[in-house]
Short mmCIF file of C-alpha atoms in Angstrom, two decimals:
data_model
loop_
_atom_site.label_atom_id
_atom_site.label_comp_id
_atom_site.label_asym_id
_atom_site.label_seq_id
_atom_site.Cartn_x
_atom_site.Cartn_y
_atom_site.Cartn_z
CA UNK A 14 -18.69 23.29 2.81
CA UNK A 15 -16.29 25.17 0.95
CA UNK A 16 -15.76 24.11 -2.64
CA UNK A 17 -13.06 21.42 -4.25
CA UNK A 18 -12.31 24.86 -6.34
CA UNK A 19 -12.16 27.29 -3.24
CA UNK A 20 -10.33 24.00 -1.52
CA UNK A 21 -8.64 23.58 -4.42
CA UNK A 22 -7.30 28.00 -4.67
CA UNK A 23 -6.64 28.05 -1.05
CA UNK A 24 -3.84 25.59 -0.99
CA UNK A 25 -2.07 26.85 -3.74
CA UNK A 26 -2.68 30.71 -2.36
CA UNK A 27 -0.80 28.80 1.39
CA UNK A 28 0.23 25.84 0.92
CA UNK A 29 1.65 25.49 4.49
CA UNK A 30 -1.65 25.57 5.78
CA UNK A 31 -1.59 21.75 3.58
CA UNK A 32 2.07 20.93 5.48
CA UNK A 33 0.94 22.07 8.42
CA UNK A 34 -1.35 20.07 8.27
CA UNK A 35 0.44 16.90 6.77
CA UNK A 36 2.59 17.50 9.09
CA UNK A 37 0.15 17.39 12.60
CA UNK A 38 -2.76 15.09 11.54
CA UNK A 39 -1.39 12.26 9.51
CA UNK A 40 0.37 10.86 12.04
CA UNK A 41 -2.78 10.81 13.90
CA UNK A 42 -4.74 9.20 11.14
CA UNK A 43 -2.19 6.50 10.58
CA UNK A 44 -2.41 5.50 14.21
CA UNK A 45 -6.14 5.25 13.96
CA UNK A 46 -6.79 3.28 11.34
CA UNK A 47 -3.84 0.58 12.89
CA UNK A 48 -5.51 0.84 16.06
CA UNK A 49 -9.61 1.67 16.40
CA UNK A 50 -11.66 -1.50 15.79
CA UNK A 51 -14.75 1.00 14.50
CA UNK A 52 -14.52 0.15 10.55
CA UNK A 53 -17.20 3.49 10.21
CA UNK A 54 -13.71 5.44 11.95
CA UNK A 55 -11.03 2.97 9.88
CA UNK A 56 -12.61 4.47 6.56
CA UNK A 57 -12.73 8.06 7.90
CA UNK A 58 -8.93 7.73 8.17
CA UNK A 59 -8.27 6.46 5.93
CA UNK A 60 -10.54 8.60 2.59
CA UNK A 61 -8.74 12.27 4.25
CA UNK A 62 -5.64 10.01 3.91
CA UNK A 63 -6.51 9.91 0.20
CA UNK A 64 -7.56 12.98 0.31
CA UNK A 65 -4.09 13.98 1.74
CA UNK A 66 -1.67 12.80 -1.30
CA UNK A 67 -4.59 13.56 -3.35
CA UNK A 68 -3.83 17.62 -2.92
CA UNK A 69 0.18 17.25 -2.22
CA UNK A 70 2.58 18.35 -4.43
CA UNK A 71 5.43 15.75 -4.82
CA UNK A 72 8.33 16.34 -2.99
CA UNK A 73 5.90 16.90 0.13
CA UNK A 74 4.00 13.74 0.14
CA UNK A 75 7.07 11.35 -0.83
CA UNK A 76 9.12 13.72 2.86
CA UNK A 77 5.64 12.59 4.62
CA UNK A 78 4.90 8.92 3.77
CA UNK A 79 8.92 8.37 3.68
CA UNK A 80 9.22 7.74 6.97
CA UNK A 81 6.23 6.68 8.18
CA UNK A 82 5.14 2.92 9.15
CA UNK A 83 0.78 3.28 7.14
CA UNK A 84 3.17 1.98 3.12
CA UNK A 85 3.95 -1.53 6.09
CA UNK A 86 0.14 -1.02 7.92
CA UNK A 87 -1.48 -1.20 3.00
CA UNK A 88 -0.56 -4.57 3.28
CA UNK A 89 -2.79 -5.20 5.67
CA UNK A 90 -5.80 -3.66 4.65
CA UNK A 91 -5.14 -4.81 1.68
CA UNK A 92 -6.13 -8.07 3.01
CA UNK A 93 -8.30 -6.99 4.75
CA UNK A 94 -11.19 -8.77 3.39
CA UNK A 95 -13.20 -5.43 4.61
CA UNK A 96 -13.89 -4.53 0.87
CA UNK A 97 -14.74 -0.21 1.37
CA UNK A 98 -10.48 -0.69 3.29
CA UNK A 99 -9.51 -2.98 0.92
CA UNK A 100 -10.63 -0.07 -1.99
CA UNK A 101 -9.12 3.05 0.13
CA UNK A 102 -5.21 1.19 0.51
CA UNK A 103 -6.05 0.34 -3.35
CA UNK A 104 -6.74 4.00 -3.83
CA UNK A 105 -3.50 4.58 -1.11
CA UNK A 106 -1.85 2.63 -3.14
CA UNK A 107 -2.31 3.09 -6.39
CA UNK A 108 -1.17 7.06 -5.81
CA UNK A 109 1.34 7.01 -4.24
CA UNK A 110 2.51 4.38 -6.59
CA UNK A 111 1.82 6.62 -9.83
CA UNK A 112 3.57 9.27 -8.58
CA UNK A 113 5.92 7.86 -6.21
CA UNK A 114 7.26 4.47 -8.17
CA UNK A 115 10.73 5.24 -8.07
CA UNK A 116 11.97 6.16 -5.26
CA UNK A 117 8.69 3.27 -3.34
CA UNK A 118 8.73 0.63 -5.57
CA UNK A 119 11.42 -1.20 -3.78
CA UNK A 120 9.16 -1.08 -0.32
CA UNK A 121 5.07 -1.56 -1.63
CA UNK A 122 7.80 -5.11 -2.37
CA UNK A 123 9.41 -5.33 1.01
CA UNK A 124 5.78 -4.54 3.10
CA UNK A 125 4.07 -7.26 0.13
CA UNK A 126 1.94 -4.85 -1.70
CA UNK A 127 3.17 -5.87 -4.37
CA UNK A 128 2.15 -9.62 -3.25
CA UNK A 129 -0.99 -8.81 -1.63
CA UNK A 130 -2.11 -7.10 -4.40
CA UNK A 131 -1.10 -10.22 -6.72
CA UNK A 132 -2.99 -12.57 -4.22
CA UNK A 133 -5.83 -10.10 -4.42
CA UNK A 134 -5.41 -10.02 -8.33
CA UNK A 135 -6.46 -14.19 -8.21
CA UNK A 136 -9.32 -13.95 -5.91
CA UNK A 137 -12.75 -15.88 -7.70
CA UNK A 138 -16.20 -15.51 -5.55
CA UNK A 139 -17.78 -18.37 -5.49
CA UNK A 140 -21.22 -16.48 -6.29
CA UNK A 141 -21.80 -12.90 -7.42
CA UNK A 142 -20.10 -9.86 -5.42
CA UNK A 143 -20.34 -6.00 -7.67
CA UNK A 144 -18.09 -5.68 -4.50
CA UNK A 145 -14.96 -7.50 -5.12
CA UNK A 146 -15.11 -7.95 -8.42
CA UNK A 147 -15.09 -4.34 -8.49
CA UNK A 148 -12.35 -4.91 -6.33
CA UNK A 149 -10.39 -7.31 -8.55
CA UNK A 150 -11.04 -5.62 -11.37
CA UNK A 151 -9.24 -2.31 -9.74
CA UNK A 152 -6.45 -4.60 -7.94
CA UNK A 153 -5.47 -5.97 -11.40
CA UNK A 154 -6.07 -2.30 -12.52
CA UNK A 155 -2.56 -1.14 -11.22
CA UNK A 156 -1.27 -4.28 -11.09
CA UNK A 157 -1.06 -3.93 -14.55
CA UNK A 158 0.24 -0.49 -14.76
CA UNK A 159 2.27 -0.42 -11.80
CA UNK A 160 3.67 -3.92 -11.05
CA UNK A 161 3.86 -4.77 -14.40
CA UNK A 162 6.41 -7.85 -15.03
CA UNK A 163 10.14 -6.16 -15.66
CA UNK A 164 8.52 -3.46 -13.20
CA UNK A 165 10.86 -2.09 -10.20
CA UNK A 166 7.66 -3.78 -7.87
CA UNK A 167 8.45 -6.52 -9.52
CA UNK A 168 11.70 -7.33 -9.84
CA UNK A 169 12.85 -6.64 -5.91
CA UNK A 170 9.36 -8.69 -4.91
CA UNK A 171 11.21 -11.25 -7.15
CA UNK A 172 14.56 -11.09 -4.82
CA UNK A 173 12.71 -10.58 -1.50
CA UNK A 174 10.92 -14.48 -3.23
CA UNK A 175 14.53 -16.07 -4.07
CA UNK A 176 16.28 -14.50 -1.12
CA UNK A 177 13.42 -15.76 1.33
CA UNK A 178 14.48 -19.58 -0.43
CA UNK A 179 18.42 -18.91 0.16
CA UNK A 180 17.27 -18.22 3.48
CA UNK A 181 14.69 -21.50 3.92
CA UNK A 182 17.75 -23.73 2.27
CA UNK A 183 20.30 -22.05 3.70
CA UNK A 184 18.40 -23.14 7.10
CA UNK A 185 17.96 -26.63 6.82
CA UNK A 186 21.36 -26.75 5.59
CA UNK A 187 23.01 -25.52 9.28
CA UNK A 188 19.71 -28.92 10.45
CA UNK A 189 22.55 -30.79 8.54
CA UNK A 190 19.65 -31.70 6.64
CA UNK A 191 20.00 -32.69 3.56
CA UNK A 192 16.83 -34.43 3.40
CA UNK A 193 14.84 -32.16 3.60
CA UNK A 194 17.16 -29.46 1.15
CA UNK A 195 15.75 -31.44 -1.80
CA UNK A 196 12.36 -31.36 -0.47
CA UNK A 197 12.48 -27.57 -0.51
CA UNK A 198 13.00 -27.25 -4.43
#
């Protein structure tokens, strides 16, 4: 195949190629990655997305992902239990947060990605598992770099949790369940 330098120079000379590729193939990659049962094909789709994202200028990347359901699916990929899928989801998470954190932090919190990265950081393996250990290490790096306390994403996640608690309390009050309200604290 073409060398990476050749591809980069082609994209630099013909940016419309990347834009056309993203517009035509990205939605298909998303659909396949979510609906396919075959993990090998899911991994190839996520890998293609990561490669596509790495080549895109920030403005084009934002245009491509902002209205896409991929951000909503990332949390599911992170909790899938499939190490290669989880690893690619972490790569995509880090890439998007590195380049578009101001624009995507709130959505990452609302879609559960911040929670899934935090949950992955808490995992302990009973038996030695190099793949899982590497994923946990990568998740911790992302959490510390992108979702640290005080970051926009972390604040959004905290507010979402407060809102969930308030909704639960309102439901209990609607049912006039004051005993349940006391226990819910």
